[in-house]
XYZ file of C-alpha atoms in Angstrom:
349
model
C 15.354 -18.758 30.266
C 14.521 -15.592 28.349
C 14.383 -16.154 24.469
C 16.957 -13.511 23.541
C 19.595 -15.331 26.093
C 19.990 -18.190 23.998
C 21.334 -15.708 20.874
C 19.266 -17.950 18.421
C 18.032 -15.443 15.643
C 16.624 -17.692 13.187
C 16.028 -21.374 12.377
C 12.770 -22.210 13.992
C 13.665 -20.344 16.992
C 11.655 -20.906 20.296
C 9.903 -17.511 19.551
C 8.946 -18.294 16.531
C 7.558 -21.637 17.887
C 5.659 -19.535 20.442
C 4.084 -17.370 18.258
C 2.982 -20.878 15.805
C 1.296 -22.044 19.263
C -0.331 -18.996 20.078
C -1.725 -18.577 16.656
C -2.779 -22.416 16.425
C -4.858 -21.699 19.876
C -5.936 -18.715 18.619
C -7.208 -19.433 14.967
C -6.446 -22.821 13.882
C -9.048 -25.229 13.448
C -8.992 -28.761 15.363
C -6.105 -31.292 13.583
C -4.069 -27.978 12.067
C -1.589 -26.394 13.122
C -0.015 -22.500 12.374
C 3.611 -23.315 10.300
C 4.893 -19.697 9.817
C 6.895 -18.382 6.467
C 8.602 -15.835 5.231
C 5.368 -14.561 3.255
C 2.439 -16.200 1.895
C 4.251 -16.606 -0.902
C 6.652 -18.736 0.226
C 3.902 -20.811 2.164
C 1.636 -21.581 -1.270
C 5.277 -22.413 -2.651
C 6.521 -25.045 0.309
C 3.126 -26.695 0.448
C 3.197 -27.478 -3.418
C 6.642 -28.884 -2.420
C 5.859 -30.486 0.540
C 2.619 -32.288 -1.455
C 5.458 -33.103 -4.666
C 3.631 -31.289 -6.824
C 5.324 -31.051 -9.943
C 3.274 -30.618 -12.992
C 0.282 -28.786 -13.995
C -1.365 -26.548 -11.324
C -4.717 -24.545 -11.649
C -5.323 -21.284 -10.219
C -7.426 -18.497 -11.158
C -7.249 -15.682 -13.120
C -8.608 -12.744 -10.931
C -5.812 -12.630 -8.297
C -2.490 -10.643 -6.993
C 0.249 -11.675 -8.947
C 2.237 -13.608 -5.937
C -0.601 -16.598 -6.737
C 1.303 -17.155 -10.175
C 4.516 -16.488 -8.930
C 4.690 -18.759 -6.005
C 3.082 -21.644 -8.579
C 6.365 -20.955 -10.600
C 8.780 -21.058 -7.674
C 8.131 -24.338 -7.030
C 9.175 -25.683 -10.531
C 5.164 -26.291 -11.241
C 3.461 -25.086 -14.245
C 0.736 -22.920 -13.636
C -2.700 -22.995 -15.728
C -4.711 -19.892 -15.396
C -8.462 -20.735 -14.682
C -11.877 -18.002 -14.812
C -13.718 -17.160 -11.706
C -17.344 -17.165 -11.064
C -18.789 -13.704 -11.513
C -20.825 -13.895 -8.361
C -18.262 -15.052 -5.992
C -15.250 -14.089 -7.777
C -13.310 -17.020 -6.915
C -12.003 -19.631 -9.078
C -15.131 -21.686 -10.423
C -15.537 -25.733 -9.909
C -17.249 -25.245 -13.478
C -14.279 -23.314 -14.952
C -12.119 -25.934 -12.886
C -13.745 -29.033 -14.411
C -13.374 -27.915 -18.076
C -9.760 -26.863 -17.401
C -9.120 -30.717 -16.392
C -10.961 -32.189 -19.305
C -8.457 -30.254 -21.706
C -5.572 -31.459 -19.282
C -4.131 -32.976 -16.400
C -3.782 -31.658 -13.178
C -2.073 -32.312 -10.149
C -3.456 -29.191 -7.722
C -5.083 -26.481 -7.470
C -4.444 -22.944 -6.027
C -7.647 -21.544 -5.271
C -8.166 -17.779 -3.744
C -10.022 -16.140 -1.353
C -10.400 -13.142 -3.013
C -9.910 -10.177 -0.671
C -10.411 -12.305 1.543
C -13.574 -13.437 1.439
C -14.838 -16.117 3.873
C -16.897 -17.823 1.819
C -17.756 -21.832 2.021
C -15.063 -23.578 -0.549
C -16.686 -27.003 0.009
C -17.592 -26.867 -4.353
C -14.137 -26.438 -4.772
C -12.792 -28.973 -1.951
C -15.814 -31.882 -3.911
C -14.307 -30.864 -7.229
C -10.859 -31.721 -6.415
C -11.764 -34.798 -4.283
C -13.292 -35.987 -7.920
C -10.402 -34.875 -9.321
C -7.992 -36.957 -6.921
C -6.057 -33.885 -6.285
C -5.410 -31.472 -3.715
C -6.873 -27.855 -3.124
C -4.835 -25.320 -1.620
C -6.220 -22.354 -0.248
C -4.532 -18.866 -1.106
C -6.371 -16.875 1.541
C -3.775 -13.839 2.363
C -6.091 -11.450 3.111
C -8.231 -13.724 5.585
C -6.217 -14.277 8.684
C -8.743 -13.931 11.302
C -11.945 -14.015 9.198
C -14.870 -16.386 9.764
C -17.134 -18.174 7.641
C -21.043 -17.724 7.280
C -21.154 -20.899 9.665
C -18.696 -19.018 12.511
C -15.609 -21.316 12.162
C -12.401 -19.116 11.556
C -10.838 -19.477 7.766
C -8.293 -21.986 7.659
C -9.670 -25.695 7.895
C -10.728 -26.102 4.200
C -8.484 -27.563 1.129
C -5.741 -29.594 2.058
C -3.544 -26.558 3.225
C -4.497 -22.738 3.790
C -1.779 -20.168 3.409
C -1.920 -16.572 5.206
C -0.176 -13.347 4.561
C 1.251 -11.875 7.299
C 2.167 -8.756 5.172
C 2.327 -5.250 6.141
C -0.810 -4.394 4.618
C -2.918 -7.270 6.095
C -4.828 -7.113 9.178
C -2.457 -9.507 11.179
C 0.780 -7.416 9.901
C 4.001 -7.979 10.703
C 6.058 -6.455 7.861
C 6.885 -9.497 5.662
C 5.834 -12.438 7.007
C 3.401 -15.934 6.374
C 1.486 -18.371 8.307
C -0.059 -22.355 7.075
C -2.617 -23.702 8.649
C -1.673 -27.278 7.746
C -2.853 -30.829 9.165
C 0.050 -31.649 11.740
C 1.381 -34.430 9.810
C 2.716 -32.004 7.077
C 4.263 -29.686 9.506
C 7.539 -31.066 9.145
C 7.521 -31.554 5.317
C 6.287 -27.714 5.118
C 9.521 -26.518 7.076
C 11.983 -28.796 5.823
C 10.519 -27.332 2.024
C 11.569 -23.828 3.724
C 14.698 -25.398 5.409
C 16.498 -25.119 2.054
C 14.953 -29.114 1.786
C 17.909 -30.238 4.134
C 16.257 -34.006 5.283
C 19.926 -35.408 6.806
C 22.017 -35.993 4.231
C 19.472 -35.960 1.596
C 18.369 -32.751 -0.422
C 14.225 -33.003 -1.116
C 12.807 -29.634 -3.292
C 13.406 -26.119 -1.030
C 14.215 -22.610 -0.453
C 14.767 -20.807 2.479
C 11.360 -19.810 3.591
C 11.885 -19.324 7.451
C 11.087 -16.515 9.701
C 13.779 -14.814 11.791
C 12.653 -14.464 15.662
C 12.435 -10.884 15.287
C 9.646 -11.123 13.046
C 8.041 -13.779 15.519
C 8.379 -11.403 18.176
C 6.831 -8.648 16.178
C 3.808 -11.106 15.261
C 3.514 -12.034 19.116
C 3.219 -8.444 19.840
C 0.306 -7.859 16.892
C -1.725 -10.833 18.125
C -2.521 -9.713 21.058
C -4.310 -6.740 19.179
C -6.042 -8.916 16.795
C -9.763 -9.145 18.184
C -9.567 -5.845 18.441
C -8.496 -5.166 14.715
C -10.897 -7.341 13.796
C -14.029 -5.794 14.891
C -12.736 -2.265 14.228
C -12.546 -3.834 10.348
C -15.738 -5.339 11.190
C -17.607 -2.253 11.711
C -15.709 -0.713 8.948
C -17.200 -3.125 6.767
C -20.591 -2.878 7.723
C -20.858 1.079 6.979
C -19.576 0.720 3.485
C -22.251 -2.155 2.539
C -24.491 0.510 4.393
C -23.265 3.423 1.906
C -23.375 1.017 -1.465
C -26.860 -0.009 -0.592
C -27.447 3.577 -2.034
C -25.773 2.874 -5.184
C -26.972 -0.825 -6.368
C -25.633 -0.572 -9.669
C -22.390 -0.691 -7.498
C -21.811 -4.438 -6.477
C -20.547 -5.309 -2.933
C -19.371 -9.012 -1.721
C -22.420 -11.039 -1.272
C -22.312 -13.461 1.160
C -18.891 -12.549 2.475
C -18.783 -14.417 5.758
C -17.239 -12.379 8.236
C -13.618 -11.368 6.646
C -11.096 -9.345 8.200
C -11.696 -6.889 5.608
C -8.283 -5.526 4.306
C -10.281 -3.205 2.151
C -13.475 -3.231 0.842
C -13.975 -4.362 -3.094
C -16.980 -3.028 -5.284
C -17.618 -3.888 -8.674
C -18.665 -1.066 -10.751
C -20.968 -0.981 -13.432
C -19.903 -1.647 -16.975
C -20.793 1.962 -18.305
C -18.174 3.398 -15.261
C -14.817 4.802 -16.272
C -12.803 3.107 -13.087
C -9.789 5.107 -14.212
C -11.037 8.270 -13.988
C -12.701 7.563 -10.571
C -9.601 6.385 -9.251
C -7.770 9.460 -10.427
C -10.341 12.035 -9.038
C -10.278 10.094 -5.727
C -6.694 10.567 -6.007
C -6.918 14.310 -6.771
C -9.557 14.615 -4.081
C -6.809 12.677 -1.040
C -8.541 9.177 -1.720
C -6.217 6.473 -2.623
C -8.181 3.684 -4.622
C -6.815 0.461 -5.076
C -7.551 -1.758 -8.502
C -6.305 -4.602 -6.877
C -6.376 -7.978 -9.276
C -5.788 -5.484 -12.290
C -4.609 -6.878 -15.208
C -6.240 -10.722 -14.784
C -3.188 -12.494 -14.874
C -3.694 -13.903 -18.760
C -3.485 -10.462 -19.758
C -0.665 -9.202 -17.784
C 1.376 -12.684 -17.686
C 1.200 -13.276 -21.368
C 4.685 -13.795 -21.793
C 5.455 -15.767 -18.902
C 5.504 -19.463 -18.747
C 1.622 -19.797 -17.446
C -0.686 -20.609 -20.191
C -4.520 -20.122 -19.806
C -6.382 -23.138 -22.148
C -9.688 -21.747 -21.777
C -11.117 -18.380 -22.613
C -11.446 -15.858 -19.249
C -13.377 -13.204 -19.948
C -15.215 -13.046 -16.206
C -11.708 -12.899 -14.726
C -11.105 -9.838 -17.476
C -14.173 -8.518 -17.303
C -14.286 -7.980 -13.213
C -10.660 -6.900 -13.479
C -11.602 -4.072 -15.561
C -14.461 -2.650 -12.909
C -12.850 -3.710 -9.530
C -12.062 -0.651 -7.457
C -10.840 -1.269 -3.390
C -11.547 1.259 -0.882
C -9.730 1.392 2.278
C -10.145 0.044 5.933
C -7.482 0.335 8.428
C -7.536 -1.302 11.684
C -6.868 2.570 13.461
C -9.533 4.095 11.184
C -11.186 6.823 12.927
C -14.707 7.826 12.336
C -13.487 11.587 10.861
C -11.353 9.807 8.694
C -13.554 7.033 7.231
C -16.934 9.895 6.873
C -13.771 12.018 4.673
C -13.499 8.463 2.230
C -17.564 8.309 2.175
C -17.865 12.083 1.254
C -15.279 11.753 -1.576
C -16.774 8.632 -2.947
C -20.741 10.166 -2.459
C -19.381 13.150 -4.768
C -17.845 10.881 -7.260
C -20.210 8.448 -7.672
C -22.928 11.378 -8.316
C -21.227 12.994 -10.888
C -20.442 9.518 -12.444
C -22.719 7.321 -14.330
C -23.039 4.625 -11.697
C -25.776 5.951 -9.223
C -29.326 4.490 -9.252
């Protein structure tokens, strides 16, 4: 019986289903499964539910904004962490003084940009800790790590974007890749926490089955997405190489690449780069800009330890872009702009 005939729209549809199974053959690692939300937001949000998470949650600095919010959503109180300034994730260092100076009862760590780097620090930290890591990787649907397994079998739960500006896009959108006995907690958390006649912590987090079918149609272009990202990727760490005051991910893994970050030297104005790209037809991102201490400071998240990495890479973080229908005209345009830039700027060798 065709999906459409059964007039089912919503409410863990069978599309949706279909397009969970697909991307659990597809991506998820052995004993996970793909739970899909309505953004990645809302997954990092019903897995703190689904774990009852209540109090105290870390999570760093130097990330989008939707990290803090989603911490917030669930009724948890978030406590802003610094990142290491090599990896620029949140550091088990930074993470082990934050717990001497208080309790914790999770963490929210990011992939940032997603990066596919090796989180087994992190994952030894918490296991010290006796609490659980979840992985905010929303740009890394589809990317692998330096050993070749695909991003999504480390922490306790990893949550994907699905977002229109992600690589696996389907307008607004999330996907968990969560052990299989926490599927059901995770949707009954986006089920509005209906459990029979008893209310648990929820929302409604679900995705309607036209988003499901839009997904199903999107992952059958993935591999192909991927690599065109892929080789993206590889001709901007070419391009850098000429500039090494400029620094490019190290040890990156094989990401999906949703655009490519470089840290700029200390003695670069990123503002005024960005706005000559911008007068040139180049559209720079500063994603992660503010750190959230500095642009959260009168929210309800609290940061108990000085950041100044998470500031200081915030301030010199510029994004270029990588789209999965990049042509090569297109992407030699971006590397002409930047070449002129970065030679009449202080940054070059």
């Amino acid at each position: 019986m065709p999906a459409y005939s059964q007039k089912r729209f919503s409410n863990f549809g069978v599309v949706s289903q279909q397009l969970e199974q697909e991307i659990t053959a597809a991506y998820c690692p052995p004993g996970r499964e793909a739970v899909l939300a309505a953004s990645g937001t809302a997954g990092i949000t019903a897995g703190l539910m689904a774990l009852g998470i209540t109090g105290n949650v870390a999570l760093p600095s130097f990330t989008f904004p939707a990290t803090l919010q989603a911490v917030l959503a669930a009724g948890c109180v978030p406590l802003l962490a610094d990142v290491d300034p090599v990896t620029w994730e949140l550091s088990p260092a930074a993470l082990d003084t934050l717990a001497s100076k208080t309790s914790l009862q999770a963490v929210v760590a990011v992939r940032s940009f997603g990066l596919c780097r090796d989180m087994s620090a992190l994952e030894i930290s918490c296991r010290g800790l006796g609490i659980p890591l979840i992985l905010d990787s929303a740009a890394a649907c589809g990317g692998q790590l330096p050993d070749g397994r695909f991003a999504g079998g480390e922490g306790m739960l990893e949550v994907f974007s699905l977002h229109a500006t992600k690589v696996f896009a389907v307008g607004e959108g999330g996907v968990i890749f969560a052990p299989h006995h926490l599927a059901a907690p995770l949707k009954r958390a986006m089920n509005f926490g209906l459990m029979g006649d008893v209310l648990t912590p929820g929302f409604n987090g679900k995705v309607s089955e036209i988003t499901a079918a839009v997904g199903l149609a999107v992952l059958r272009h993935m591999p192909a997405f991927l690599q065109r990202r892929s080789e993206l990727g590889r001709l901007y760490a070419r391009f850098f190489a000429h500039y090494p005051a400029i620094d490019c991910a190290s040890d990156p893994g094989s990401p999906p690449w949703q655009c490519f970050p470089a840290l700029f030297p200390r003695n670069a104005d990123v503002a005024a780069i960005q706005r000559q790209a911008l007068e040139a037809g180049l559209e720079l991102r500063r994603y992660y800009h503010p750190a959230l201490h500095v642009a959260a400071k009168s929210s309800s998240s609290t940061a108990p330890v000085p950041l100044a990495v998470s500031e200081d890479l915030a301030s010199r973080m510029l994004c270029f872009p990588v789209y999965s229908d990049m042509t090569a005209e297109e992407h030699d345009r971006v590397l002409a702009i930047t070449a002129k830039l970065l030679n009449a700027a202080p940054v070059s060798p």
